[in-house]
């Protein structure tokens, strides 16, 4: 089995595997998170505090 890196996102890596015996099938994908979900929540909370309680649109929460 050979996997290739399909996409690299800020919080995850997406791997894809194509089946050479069935080229008409869509690729199988797997997503590997780069952080533990609890770490992401802490990071989002910290960013919210640093932004003065505003969300990404600039509106107060």
mmCIF file with all atom_site columns, C-alpha atoms in Angstrom:
data_model
loop_
_atom_site.group_PDB
_atom_site.id
_atom_site.type_symbol
_atom_site.label_atom_id
_atom_site.label_alt_id
_atom_site.label_comp_id
_atom_site.label_asym_id
_atom_site.label_entity_id
_atom_site.label_seq_id
_atom_site.pdbx_PDB_ins_code
_atom_site.Cartn_x
_atom_site.Cartn_y
_atom_site.Cartn_z
_atom_site.occupancy
_atom_site.B_iso_or_equiv
_atom_site.pdbx_formal_charge
_atom_site.auth_seq_id
_atom_site.auth_comp_id
_atom_site.auth_asym_id
_atom_site.auth_atom_id
_atom_site.pdbx_PDB_model_num
ATOM 1  C CA . UNK A 1 1  ? 0.000   0.000  0.000   1.00 0.00 ? 1  UNK A CA 1
ATOM 2  C CA . UNK A 1 2  ? 1.339   3.365  -0.990  1.00 0.00 ? 2  UNK A CA 1
ATOM 3  C CA . UNK A 1 3  ? -0.120  6.533  0.454   1.00 0.00 ? 3  UNK A CA 1
ATOM 4  C CA . UNK A 1 4  ? 0.694   10.003 -0.810  1.00 0.00 ? 4  UNK A CA 1
ATOM 5  C CA . UNK A 1 5  ? 0.240   13.353 0.865   1.00 0.00 ? 5  UNK A CA 1
ATOM 6  C CA . UNK A 1 6  ? -2.759  14.926 -0.840  1.00 0.00 ? 6  UNK A CA 1
ATOM 7  C CA . UNK A 1 7  ? -3.128  18.115 1.224   1.00 0.00 ? 7  UNK A CA 1
ATOM 8  C CA . UNK A 1 8  ? -1.480  19.792 4.174   1.00 0.00 ? 8  UNK A CA 1
ATOM 9  C CA . UNK A 1 9  ? -3.826  21.925 6.240   1.00 0.00 ? 9  UNK A CA 1
ATOM 10 C CA . UNK A 1 10 ? -3.021  24.007 9.339   1.00 0.00 ? 10 UNK A CA 1
ATOM 11 C CA . UNK A 1 11 ? -4.395  21.354 11.691  1.00 0.00 ? 11 UNK A CA 1
ATOM 12 C CA . UNK A 1 12 ? -4.227  18.123 9.661   1.00 0.00 ? 12 UNK A CA 1
ATOM 13 C CA . UNK A 1 13 ? -2.587  16.158 6.858   1.00 0.00 ? 13 UNK A CA 1
ATOM 14 C CA . UNK A 1 14 ? -4.723  14.419 4.225   1.00 0.00 ? 14 UNK A CA 1
ATOM 15 C CA . UNK A 1 15 ? -3.352  11.208 2.714   1.00 0.00 ? 15 UNK A CA 1
ATOM 16 C CA . UNK A 1 16 ? -4.702  9.557  -0.444  1.00 0.00 ? 16 UNK A CA 1
ATOM 17 C CA . UNK A 1 17 ? -4.316  6.085  -1.913  1.00 0.00 ? 17 UNK A CA 1
ATOM 18 C CA . UNK A 1 18 ? -5.380  5.189  -5.429  1.00 0.00 ? 18 UNK A CA 1
ATOM 19 C CA . UNK A 1 19 ? -6.060  1.601  -6.447  1.00 0.00 ? 19 UNK A CA 1
ATOM 20 C CA . UNK A 1 20 ? -4.160  0.911  -9.703  1.00 0.00 ? 20 UNK A CA 1
ATOM 21 C CA . UNK A 1 21 ? -6.352  -2.154 -10.355 1.00 0.00 ? 21 UNK A CA 1
ATOM 22 C CA . UNK A 1 22 ? -9.500  0.015  -10.307 1.00 0.00 ? 22 UNK A CA 1
ATOM 23 C CA . UNK A 1 23 ? -8.617  3.444  -11.736 1.00 0.00 ? 23 UNK A CA 1
ATOM 24 C CA . UNK A 1 24 ? -12.289 4.445  -12.041 1.00 0.00 ? 24 UNK A CA 1
ATOM 25 C CA . UNK A 1 25 ? -12.770 4.290  -8.257  1.00 0.00 ? 25 UNK A CA 1
ATOM 26 C CA . UNK A 1 26 ? -12.241 7.436  -6.200  1.00 0.00 ? 26 UNK A CA 1
ATOM 27 C CA . UNK A 1 27 ? -9.092  7.598  -4.098  1.00 0.00 ? 27 UNK A CA 1
ATOM 28 C CA . UNK A 1 28 ? -9.281  6.411  -0.494  1.00 0.00 ? 28 UNK A CA 1
ATOM 29 C CA . UNK A 1 29 ? -8.365  9.206  1.906   1.00 0.00 ? 29 UNK A CA 1
ATOM 30 C CA . UNK A 1 30 ? -7.267  9.362  5.519   1.00 0.00 ? 30 UNK A CA 1
ATOM 31 C CA . UNK A 1 31 ? -7.018  12.488 7.643   1.00 0.00 ? 31 UNK A CA 1
ATOM 32 C CA . UNK A 1 32 ? -4.330  12.657 10.318  1.00 0.00 ? 32 UNK A CA 1
ATOM 33 C CA . UNK A 1 33 ? -4.810  15.426 12.893  1.00 0.00 ? 33 UNK A CA 1
ATOM 34 C CA . UNK A 1 34 ? -1.630  17.255 13.837  1.00 0.00 ? 34 UNK A CA 1
ATOM 35 C CA . UNK A 1 35 ? -2.906  18.202 17.276  1.00 0.00 ? 35 UNK A CA 1
ATOM 36 C CA . UNK A 1 36 ? -4.966  16.608 20.004  1.00 0.00 ? 36 UNK A CA 1
ATOM 37 C CA . UNK A 1 37 ? -8.536  18.057 19.900  1.00 0.00 ? 37 UNK A CA 1
ATOM 38 C CA . UNK A 1 38 ? -8.127  19.426 23.437  1.00 0.00 ? 38 UNK A CA 1
ATOM 39 C CA . UNK A 1 39 ? -5.018  21.336 22.312  1.00 0.00 ? 39 UNK A CA 1
ATOM 40 C CA . UNK A 1 40 ? -7.010  22.919 19.475  1.00 0.00 ? 40 UNK A CA 1
ATOM 41 C CA . UNK A 1 41 ? -9.727  24.068 21.875  1.00 0.00 ? 41 UNK A CA 1
ATOM 42 C CA . UNK A 1 42 ? -7.110  25.675 24.116  1.00 0.00 ? 42 UNK A CA 1
ATOM 43 C CA . UNK A 1 43 ? -5.519  27.371 21.106  1.00 0.00 ? 43 UNK A CA 1
ATOM 44 C CA . UNK A 1 44 ? -8.897  28.721 19.917  1.00 0.00 ? 44 UNK A CA 1
ATOM 45 C CA . UNK A 1 45 ? -9.647  30.059 23.405  1.00 0.00 ? 45 UNK A CA 1
ATOM 46 C CA . UNK A 1 46 ? -6.239  31.755 23.567  1.00 0.00 ? 46 UNK A CA 1
ATOM 47 C CA . UNK A 1 47 ? -6.746  33.333 20.132  1.00 0.00 ? 47 UNK A CA 1
ATOM 48 C CA . UNK A 1 48 ? -10.179 34.572 21.195  1.00 0.00 ? 48 UNK A CA 1
ATOM 49 C CA . UNK A 1 49 ? -8.694  36.226 24.267  1.00 0.00 ? 49 UNK A CA 1
ATOM 50 C CA . UNK A 1 50 ? -5.872  37.769 22.209  1.00 0.00 ? 50 UNK A CA 1
ATOM 51 C CA . UNK A 1 51 ? -8.456  39.183 19.771  1.00 0.00 ? 51 UNK A CA 1
ATOM 52 C CA . UNK A 1 52 ? -10.258 40.930 22.611  1.00 0.00 ? 52 UNK A CA 1
ATOM 53 C CA . UNK A 1 53 ? -13.199 38.533 22.606  1.00 0.00 ? 53 UNK A CA 1
ATOM 54 C CA . UNK A 1 54 ? -13.977 39.056 18.921  1.00 0.00 ? 54 UNK A CA 1
ATOM 55 C CA . UNK A 1 55 ? -14.503 36.219 16.474  1.00 0.00 ? 55 UNK A CA 1
ATOM 56 C CA . UNK A 1 56 ? -12.888 36.052 13.016  1.00 0.00 ? 56 UNK A CA 1
ATOM 57 C CA . UNK A 1 57 ? -15.490 38.401 11.507  1.00 0.00 ? 57 UNK A CA 1
ATOM 58 C CA . UNK A 1 58 ? -14.560 41.093 14.020  1.00 0.00 ? 58 UNK A CA 1
ATOM 59 C CA . UNK A 1 59 ? -17.850 40.882 15.886  1.00 0.00 ? 59 UNK A CA 1
ATOM 60 C CA . UNK A 1 60 ? -17.955 40.682 19.664  1.00 0.00 ? 60 UNK A CA 1
ATOM 61 C CA . UNK A 1 61 ? -18.842 37.292 21.059  1.00 0.00 ? 61 UNK A CA 1
#
